[in-house]
Amino acid sequence: MLNVAVLVSGGGTNLQALIDAQERGEIIGGKICRVISSKPGAYALERAAKANIPTSVVDRKRYGSSYDFDDAILFALQNANADLIVLAGFMYILGEKVTKKYEYKIINVHPALIPSFSGKGFYGLRVHQAALDYGVKLTGATVHFVNEHADAGPIILQKSVDIKNGDTPEILQKRVMQQAEWVILPKAVSLFCQDKIEIKDNKAYIKE
Ligand code: GAR
């Protein structure tokens, strides 16, 4: 069984999707061993507590530099004995110290079809606002490995979602979560835990 640590910063609906999938027996070969929040009051912590999952807080505000924050995150991950790290609504970019140590072992869910509407500054509702401002008709979600660049590691899974007339960022965010994020994130975690993801030439392939 692989130990899965989940990093969160907010509401934690993606964490909830992982917990629900685990309870349905759909995370094969892995178990959520700890939830680490960058924010003390995050609702995600309550979701973890309700599911009897141990939690830690690494409060971003307590660390001046991102370098010190990365050290604290590393310490928490080592304490949790993490084999896989899932960024589920985690709002900070991890530095090289973390991404190199856990190369191809950190995955992130992004609420757009990378490479669209991704990179520095594209997070949360801003991503959906940007898609609506551009006028694209399709958006979606991406689960990818994390490297030192924002939203740039190998793509594991993507799922598209229609944009409809009259969408607001909030309406679109909900549709993308329901139809894409909550589906592909647990699926990618389960694939990883079954060793079904292969990296070749910095691209991810699902093994048959
Ligand atoms: C989700 O839509 C997630 O994809 C996004 O923030 C939301 C968090 O919701 N993450 C990013 O934008 C990171 N770049 P949640 O806390 O309810 O899972």
PDB file of C-alpha atoms and ligand atoms in Angstrom:
ATOM      1  CA  MET A   1       0.000   0.000   0.000  1.00  0.00           C
ATOM      2  CA  LEU A   2       1.395   3.396  -0.956  1.00  0.00           C
ATOM      3  CA  ASN A   3       1.055   6.273   1.484  1.00  0.00           C
ATOM      4  CA  VAL A   4      -0.763   9.168  -0.149  1.00  0.00           C
ATOM      5  CA  ALA A   5      -0.330  12.650   1.363  1.00  0.00           C
ATOM      6  CA  VAL A   6      -2.802  15.284   0.188  1.00  0.00           C
ATOM      7  CA  LEU A   7      -1.866  18.981   0.239  1.00  0.00           C
ATOM      8  CA  VAL A   8      -4.741  21.461   0.446  1.00  0.00           C
ATOM      9  CA  SER A   9      -5.359  25.166   0.978  1.00  0.00           C
ATOM     10  CA  GLY A  10      -9.123  25.609   1.014  1.00  0.00           C
ATOM     11  CA  GLY A  11     -12.519  23.974   0.746  1.00  0.00           C
ATOM     12  CA  GLY A  12     -11.218  20.551  -0.134  1.00  0.00           C
ATOM     13  CA  THR A  13     -13.876  19.250  -2.532  1.00  0.00           C
ATOM     14  CA  ASN A  14     -11.148  17.417  -4.451  1.00  0.00           C
ATOM     15  CA  LEU A  15      -9.939  15.928  -1.183  1.00  0.00           C
ATOM     16  CA  GLN A  16     -13.556  14.845  -0.557  1.00  0.00           C
ATOM     17  CA  ALA A  17     -13.655  13.180  -3.984  1.00  0.00           C
ATOM     18  CA  LEU A  18     -10.511  11.243  -3.004  1.00  0.00           C
ATOM     19  CA  ILE A  19     -11.973  10.250   0.374  1.00  0.00           C
ATOM     20  CA  ASP A  20     -15.242   9.130  -1.270  1.00  0.00           C
ATOM     21  CA  ALA A  21     -13.342   7.133  -3.899  1.00  0.00           C
ATOM     22  CA  GLN A  22     -11.257   5.509  -1.165  1.00  0.00           C
ATOM     23  CA  GLU A  23     -14.392   4.580   0.774  1.00  0.00           C
ATOM     24  CA  ARG A  24     -15.848   3.003  -2.390  1.00  0.00           C
ATOM     25  CA  GLY A  25     -12.635   0.943  -2.740  1.00  0.00           C
ATOM     26  CA  GLU A  26     -11.571   2.782  -5.878  1.00  0.00           C
ATOM     27  CA  ILE A  27      -8.082   3.837  -4.765  1.00  0.00           C
ATOM     28  CA  ILE A  28      -6.371   0.546  -5.438  1.00  0.00           C
ATOM     29  CA  GLY A  29      -2.936   0.077  -3.866  1.00  0.00           C
ATOM     30  CA  GLY A  30      -2.930   3.328  -1.891  1.00  0.00           C
ATOM     31  CA  LYS A  31      -4.288   4.965   1.230  1.00  0.00           C
ATOM     32  CA  ILE A  32      -4.598   8.627   2.222  1.00  0.00           C
ATOM     33  CA  CYS A  33      -2.226   8.774   5.180  1.00  0.00           C
ATOM     34  CA  ARG A  34      -2.223  12.524   5.913  1.00  0.00           C
ATOM     35  CA  VAL A  35      -3.760  15.810   4.846  1.00  0.00           C
ATOM     36  CA  ILE A  36      -1.449  18.833   5.044  1.00  0.00           C
ATOM     37  CA  SER A  37      -2.978  22.299   4.835  1.00  0.00           C
ATOM     38  CA  SER A  38      -1.193  25.567   4.091  1.00  0.00           C
ATOM     39  CA  LYS A  39      -4.028  27.390   5.884  1.00  0.00           C
ATOM     40  CA  PRO A  40      -5.040  26.811   9.534  1.00  0.00           C
ATOM     41  CA  GLY A  41      -8.831  27.201   9.136  1.00  0.00           C
ATOM     42  CA  ALA A  42      -9.238  25.374   5.830  1.00  0.00           C
ATOM     43  CA  TYR A  43     -12.490  23.407   5.615  1.00  0.00           C
ATOM     44  CA  ALA A  44     -10.506  20.579   4.015  1.00  0.00           C
ATOM     45  CA  LEU A  45      -9.086  19.867   7.509  1.00  0.00           C
ATOM     46  CA  GLU A  46     -12.609  19.178   8.807  1.00  0.00           C
ATOM     47  CA  ARG A  47     -13.294  16.839   5.898  1.00  0.00           C
ATOM     48  CA  ALA A  48     -10.113  14.913   6.785  1.00  0.00           C
ATOM     49  CA  ALA A  49     -10.977  14.787  10.481  1.00  0.00           C
ATOM     50  CA  LYS A  50     -14.470  13.422   9.669  1.00  0.00           C
ATOM     51  CA  ALA A  51     -12.803  10.632   7.694  1.00  0.00           C
ATOM     52  CA  ASN A  52     -10.323   9.937  10.537  1.00  0.00           C
ATOM     53  CA  ILE A  53      -7.343  10.999   8.454  1.00  0.00           C
ATOM     54  CA  PRO A  54      -4.468  12.621  10.406  1.00  0.00           C
ATOM     55  CA  THR A  55      -3.833  16.280   9.550  1.00  0.00           C
ATOM     56  CA  SER A  56      -0.995  18.802   9.802  1.00  0.00           C
ATOM     57  CA  VAL A  57      -0.905  22.520   9.169  1.00  0.00           C
ATOM     58  CA  VAL A  58       2.082  24.200   7.534  1.00  0.00           C
ATOM     59  CA  ASP A  59       0.857  27.783   7.677  1.00  0.00           C
ATOM     60  CA  ARG A  60       2.286  29.683   4.684  1.00  0.00           C
ATOM     61  CA  LYS A  61       1.904  32.954   6.620  1.00  0.00           C
ATOM     62  CA  ARG A  62       4.370  31.786   9.264  1.00  0.00           C
ATOM     63  CA  TYR A  63       7.201  31.502   6.741  1.00  0.00           C
ATOM     64  CA  GLY A  64       8.775  34.590   5.231  1.00  0.00           C
ATOM     65  CA  SER A  65      10.390  32.990   2.212  1.00  0.00           C
ATOM     66  CA  SER A  66       9.062  30.238  -0.001  1.00  0.00           C
ATOM     67  CA  TYR A  67      12.400  28.499   0.672  1.00  0.00           C
ATOM     68  CA  ASP A  68      11.558  28.106   4.384  1.00  0.00           C
ATOM     69  CA  PHE A  69       8.000  27.082   3.530  1.00  0.00           C
ATOM     70  CA  ASP A  70       9.353  24.354   1.209  1.00  0.00           C
ATOM     71  CA  ASP A  71      11.557  23.073   4.051  1.00  0.00           C
ATOM     72  CA  ALA A  72       8.546  22.844   6.353  1.00  0.00           C
ATOM     73  CA  ILE A  73       6.502  21.044   3.674  1.00  0.00           C
ATOM     74  CA  LEU A  74       9.398  18.604   3.119  1.00  0.00           C
ATOM     75  CA  PHE A  75       9.561  17.915   6.836  1.00  0.00           C
ATOM     76  CA  ALA A  76       5.809  17.238   6.981  1.00  0.00           C
ATOM     77  CA  LEU A  77       5.970  14.927   3.946  1.00  0.00           C
ATOM     78  CA  GLN A  78       8.860  12.959   5.406  1.00  0.00           C
ATOM     79  CA  ASN A  79       7.008  12.659   8.709  1.00  0.00           C
ATOM     80  CA  ALA A  80       4.013  11.298   6.838  1.00  0.00           C
ATOM     81  CA  ASN A  81       6.250   8.798   5.038  1.00  0.00           C
ATOM     82  CA  ALA A  82       4.590   9.868   1.790  1.00  0.00           C
ATOM     83  CA  ASP A  83       5.043   7.818  -1.388  1.00  0.00           C
ATOM     84  CA  LEU A  84       2.686   9.969  -3.456  1.00  0.00           C
ATOM     85  CA  ILE A  85       1.819  13.634  -2.917  1.00  0.00           C
ATOM     86  CA  VAL A  86      -1.436  14.987  -4.292  1.00  0.00           C
ATOM     87  CA  LEU A  87      -1.973  18.733  -4.645  1.00  0.00           C
ATOM     88  CA  ALA A  88      -5.746  19.084  -4.336  1.00  0.00           C
ATOM     89  CA  GLY A  89      -6.546  22.789  -4.390  1.00  0.00           C
ATOM     90  CA  PHE A  90      -3.089  23.616  -3.025  1.00  0.00           C
ATOM     91  CA  MET A  91      -2.488  27.258  -3.914  1.00  0.00           C
ATOM     92  CA  TYR A  92       1.314  27.508  -3.782  1.00  0.00           C
ATOM     93  CA  ILE A  93       4.027  26.596  -6.242  1.00  0.00           C
ATOM     94  CA  LEU A  94       6.489  24.172  -4.656  1.00  0.00           C
ATOM     95  CA  GLY A  95      10.185  24.891  -5.116  1.00  0.00           C
ATOM     96  CA  GLU A  96      12.827  22.679  -6.672  1.00  0.00           C
ATOM     97  CA  LYS A  97      13.886  21.327  -3.297  1.00  0.00           C
ATOM     98  CA  VAL A  98      10.537  19.555  -3.010  1.00  0.00           C
ATOM     99  CA  THR A  99       9.868  18.794  -6.690  1.00  0.00           C
ATOM    100  CA  LYS A 100      13.323  17.248  -7.246  1.00  0.00           C
ATOM    101  CA  LYS A 101      13.120  15.096  -4.128  1.00  0.00           C
ATOM    102  CA  TYR A 102       9.733  13.754  -5.195  1.00  0.00           C
ATOM    103  CA  GLU A 103      10.247  13.749  -8.959  1.00  0.00           C
ATOM    104  CA  TYR A 104       7.230  12.115 -10.700  1.00  0.00           C
ATOM    105  CA  LYS A 105       5.713  11.526  -7.286  1.00  0.00           C
ATOM    106  CA  ILE A 106       3.720  14.746  -6.975  1.00  0.00           C
ATOM    107  CA  ILE A 107       0.500  15.198  -8.917  1.00  0.00           C
ATOM    108  CA  ASN A 108      -1.706  18.254  -9.242  1.00  0.00           C
ATOM    109  CA  VAL A 109      -5.231  18.868 -10.470  1.00  0.00           C
ATOM    110  CA  HIS A 110      -5.625  22.014 -12.575  1.00  0.00           C
ATOM    111  CA  PRO A 111      -9.053  23.349 -13.557  1.00  0.00           C
ATOM    112  CA  ALA A 112      -8.382  23.801 -17.315  1.00  0.00           C
ATOM    113  CA  LEU A 113      -7.033  21.857 -20.268  1.00  0.00           C
ATOM    114  CA  ILE A 114      -3.276  22.491 -19.972  1.00  0.00           C
ATOM    115  CA  PRO A 115      -1.553  24.251 -21.759  1.00  0.00           C
ATOM    116  CA  SER A 116      -4.568  26.603 -21.896  1.00  0.00           C
ATOM    117  CA  PHE A 117      -5.187  28.932 -18.967  1.00  0.00           C
ATOM    118  CA  SER A 118      -2.311  27.597 -16.891  1.00  0.00           C
ATOM    119  CA  GLY A 119       0.954  28.706 -15.321  1.00  0.00           C
ATOM    120  CA  LYS A 120       1.732  31.396 -12.777  1.00  0.00           C
ATOM    121  CA  GLY A 121      -1.327  33.408 -11.711  1.00  0.00           C
ATOM    122  CA  PHE A 122      -3.864  30.885 -13.035  1.00  0.00           C
ATOM    123  CA  TYR A 123      -5.552  29.374 -10.030  1.00  0.00           C
ATOM    124  CA  GLY A 124      -9.061  28.890  -8.677  1.00  0.00           C
ATOM    125  CA  LEU A 125     -11.777  31.105 -10.173  1.00  0.00           C
ATOM    126  CA  ARG A 126      -9.220  33.129 -12.166  1.00  0.00           C
ATOM    127  CA  VAL A 127      -8.778  30.162 -14.481  1.00  0.00           C
ATOM    128  CA  HIS A 128     -12.501  30.037 -15.281  1.00  0.00           C
ATOM    129  CA  GLN A 129     -12.711  33.818 -15.658  1.00  0.00           C
ATOM    130  CA  ALA A 130      -9.864  33.645 -18.198  1.00  0.00           C
ATOM    131  CA  ALA A 131     -11.607  30.875 -20.181  1.00  0.00           C
ATOM    132  CA  LEU A 132     -14.849  32.898 -20.264  1.00  0.00           C
ATOM    133  CA  ASP A 133     -12.989  36.102 -21.221  1.00  0.00           C
ATOM    134  CA  TYR A 134     -11.322  34.287 -24.120  1.00  0.00           C
ATOM    135  CA  GLY A 135     -14.615  32.815 -25.293  1.00  0.00           C
ATOM    136  CA  VAL A 136     -13.489  29.195 -25.615  1.00  0.00           C
ATOM    137  CA  LYS A 137     -16.333  26.690 -25.960  1.00  0.00           C
ATOM    138  CA  LEU A 138     -14.572  23.817 -24.243  1.00  0.00           C
ATOM    139  CA  THR A 139     -12.553  23.755 -21.049  1.00  0.00           C
ATOM    140  CA  GLY A 140     -11.946  20.967 -18.542  1.00  0.00           C
ATOM    141  CA  ALA A 141      -9.423  19.684 -16.042  1.00  0.00           C
ATOM    142  CA  THR A 142      -5.943  18.199 -16.127  1.00  0.00           C
ATOM    143  CA  VAL A 143      -4.090  15.947 -13.710  1.00  0.00           C
ATOM    144  CA  HIS A 144      -0.336  16.181 -14.209  1.00  0.00           C
ATOM    145  CA  PHE A 145       2.979  15.533 -12.520  1.00  0.00           C
ATOM    146  CA  VAL A 146       4.490  18.526 -10.791  1.00  0.00           C
ATOM    147  CA  ASN A 147       7.910  19.917 -11.597  1.00  0.00           C
ATOM    148  CA  GLU A 148       9.545  23.214 -10.647  1.00  0.00           C
ATOM    149  CA  HIS A 149       7.512  25.151 -13.253  1.00  0.00           C
ATOM    150  CA  ALA A 150       3.858  25.976 -12.686  1.00  0.00           C
ATOM    151  CA  ASP A 151       1.464  23.502 -14.380  1.00  0.00           C
ATOM    152  CA  ALA A 152       4.258  22.181 -16.584  1.00  0.00           C
ATOM    153  CA  GLY A 153       4.925  18.513 -15.732  1.00  0.00           C
ATOM    154  CA  PRO A 154       3.807  15.500 -17.795  1.00  0.00           C
ATOM    155  CA  ILE A 155       0.035  15.227 -18.265  1.00  0.00           C
ATOM    156  CA  ILE A 156      -1.574  12.077 -16.842  1.00  0.00           C
ATOM    157  CA  LEU A 157      -5.305  12.560 -17.557  1.00  0.00           C
ATOM    158  CA  GLN A 158      -7.518  15.276 -19.037  1.00  0.00           C
ATOM    159  CA  LYS A 159     -11.289  15.590 -19.378  1.00  0.00           C
ATOM    160  CA  SER A 160     -13.169  18.231 -21.329  1.00  0.00           C
ATOM    161  CA  VAL A 161     -16.254  20.137 -20.196  1.00  0.00           C
ATOM    162  CA  ASP A 162     -18.623  22.300 -22.295  1.00  0.00           C
ATOM    163  CA  ILE A 163     -18.939  26.017 -21.682  1.00  0.00           C
ATOM    164  CA  LYS A 164     -22.529  27.232 -21.903  1.00  0.00           C
ATOM    165  CA  ASN A 165     -24.112  30.607 -22.629  1.00  0.00           C
ATOM    166  CA  GLY A 166     -24.555  32.603 -19.440  1.00  0.00           C
ATOM    167  CA  ASP A 167     -21.810  30.778 -17.498  1.00  0.00           C
ATOM    168  CA  THR A 168     -20.214  32.720 -14.670  1.00  0.00           C
ATOM    169  CA  PRO A 169     -16.802  31.695 -13.260  1.00  0.00           C
ATOM    170  CA  GLU A 170     -18.624  30.153 -10.283  1.00  0.00           C
ATOM    171  CA  ILE A 171     -21.071  28.131 -12.417  1.00  0.00           C
ATOM    172  CA  LEU A 172     -18.270  26.956 -14.679  1.00  0.00           C
ATOM    173  CA  GLN A 173     -16.032  26.043 -11.739  1.00  0.00           C
ATOM    174  CA  LYS A 174     -18.764  23.820 -10.331  1.00  0.00           C
ATOM    175  CA  ARG A 175     -19.351  22.062 -13.674  1.00  0.00           C
ATOM    176  CA  VAL A 176     -15.601  21.504 -14.188  1.00  0.00           C
ATOM    177  CA  MET A 177     -15.272  20.084 -10.693  1.00  0.00           C
ATOM    178  CA  GLN A 178     -18.283  17.760 -10.988  1.00  0.00           C
ATOM    179  CA  GLN A 179     -17.687  16.538 -14.530  1.00  0.00           C
ATOM    180  CA  ALA A 180     -13.900  16.492 -14.612  1.00  0.00           C
ATOM    181  CA  GLU A 181     -11.789  17.155 -11.490  1.00  0.00           C
ATOM    182  CA  TRP A 182     -13.622  14.835  -9.101  1.00  0.00           C
ATOM    183  CA  VAL A 183     -13.529  12.097 -11.737  1.00  0.00           C
ATOM    184  CA  ILE A 184      -9.960  12.222 -13.033  1.00  0.00           C
ATOM    185  CA  LEU A 185      -8.116  13.017  -9.790  1.00  0.00           C
ATOM    186  CA  PRO A 186      -9.100   9.798  -7.940  1.00  0.00           C
ATOM    187  CA  LYS A 187      -8.587   7.845 -11.165  1.00  0.00           C
ATOM    188  CA  ALA A 188      -5.028   9.193 -11.575  1.00  0.00           C
ATOM    189  CA  VAL A 189      -4.208   8.475  -7.915  1.00  0.00           C
ATOM    190  CA  SER A 190      -5.396   4.897  -8.318  1.00  0.00           C
ATOM    191  CA  LEU A 191      -3.403   4.460 -11.543  1.00  0.00           C
ATOM    192  CA  PHE A 192      -0.270   5.762  -9.807  1.00  0.00           C
ATOM    193  CA  CYS A 193      -0.771   3.481  -6.797  1.00  0.00           C
ATOM    194  CA  GLN A 194      -1.063   0.479  -9.125  1.00  0.00           C
ATOM    195  CA  ASP A 195       2.163   1.509 -10.893  1.00  0.00           C
ATOM    196  CA  LYS A 196       0.239   1.976 -14.130  1.00  0.00           C
ATOM    197  CA  ILE A 197       1.840   5.273 -15.163  1.00  0.00           C
ATOM    198  CA  GLU A 198       5.018   5.210 -17.176  1.00  0.00           C
ATOM    199  CA  ILE A 199       7.268   8.168 -17.977  1.00  0.00           C
ATOM    200  CA  LYS A 200       9.085   8.236 -21.303  1.00  0.00           C
ATOM    201  CA  ASP A 201      10.818  11.343 -22.695  1.00  0.00           C
ATOM    202  CA  ASN A 202       9.155  13.422 -19.978  1.00  0.00           C
ATOM    203  CA  LYS A 203       5.678  12.309 -21.097  1.00  0.00           C
ATOM    204  CA  ALA A 204       3.283  10.175 -19.068  1.00  0.00           C
ATOM    205  CA  TYR A 205       1.640   7.076 -20.550  1.00  0.00           C
ATOM    206  CA  ILE A 206      -0.985   4.829 -18.987  1.00  0.00           C
ATOM    207  CA  LYS A 207       0.170   1.208 -19.132  1.00  0.00           C
ATOM    208  CA  GLU A 208      -2.349  -1.182 -20.752  1.00  0.00           C
TER     209      GLU A 208
HETATM  210  C1  GAR B   1     -10.047  23.388  -7.722  1.00  0.00           C
HETATM  211  O1  GAR B   1     -10.810  23.808  -8.826  1.00  0.00           O
HETATM  212  C2  GAR B   1      -8.617  23.107  -8.149  1.00  0.00           C
HETATM  213  O2  GAR B   1      -8.505  22.540  -9.415  1.00  0.00           O
HETATM  214  C3  GAR B   1      -8.065  24.496  -8.164  1.00  0.00           C
HETATM  215  O3  GAR B   1      -8.652  25.158  -7.057  1.00  0.00           O
HETATM  216  C4  GAR B   1      -9.887  24.524  -6.711  1.00  0.00           C
HETATM  217  C5  GAR B   1      -9.790  24.031  -5.305  1.00  0.00           C
HETATM  218  O4  GAR B   1     -10.987  23.490  -4.869  1.00  0.00           O
HETATM  219  N1  GAR B   1      -6.626  24.477  -8.089  1.00  0.00           N
HETATM  220  C6  GAR B   1      -5.867  25.370  -8.671  1.00  0.00           C
HETATM  221  O5  GAR B   1      -6.292  26.307  -9.314  1.00  0.00           O
HETATM  222  C7  GAR B   1      -4.375  25.156  -8.481  1.00  0.00           C
HETATM  223  N2  GAR B   1      -3.653  25.752  -9.560  1.00  0.00           N
HETATM  224  P1  GAR B   1     -11.092  22.463  -3.658  1.00  0.00           P
HETATM  225  O6  GAR B   1     -10.300  23.037  -2.485  1.00  0.00           O
HETATM  226  O7  GAR B   1     -12.577  22.447  -3.367  1.00  0.00           O
HETATM  227  O8  GAR B   1     -10.574  21.137  -4.091  1.00  0.00           O
END
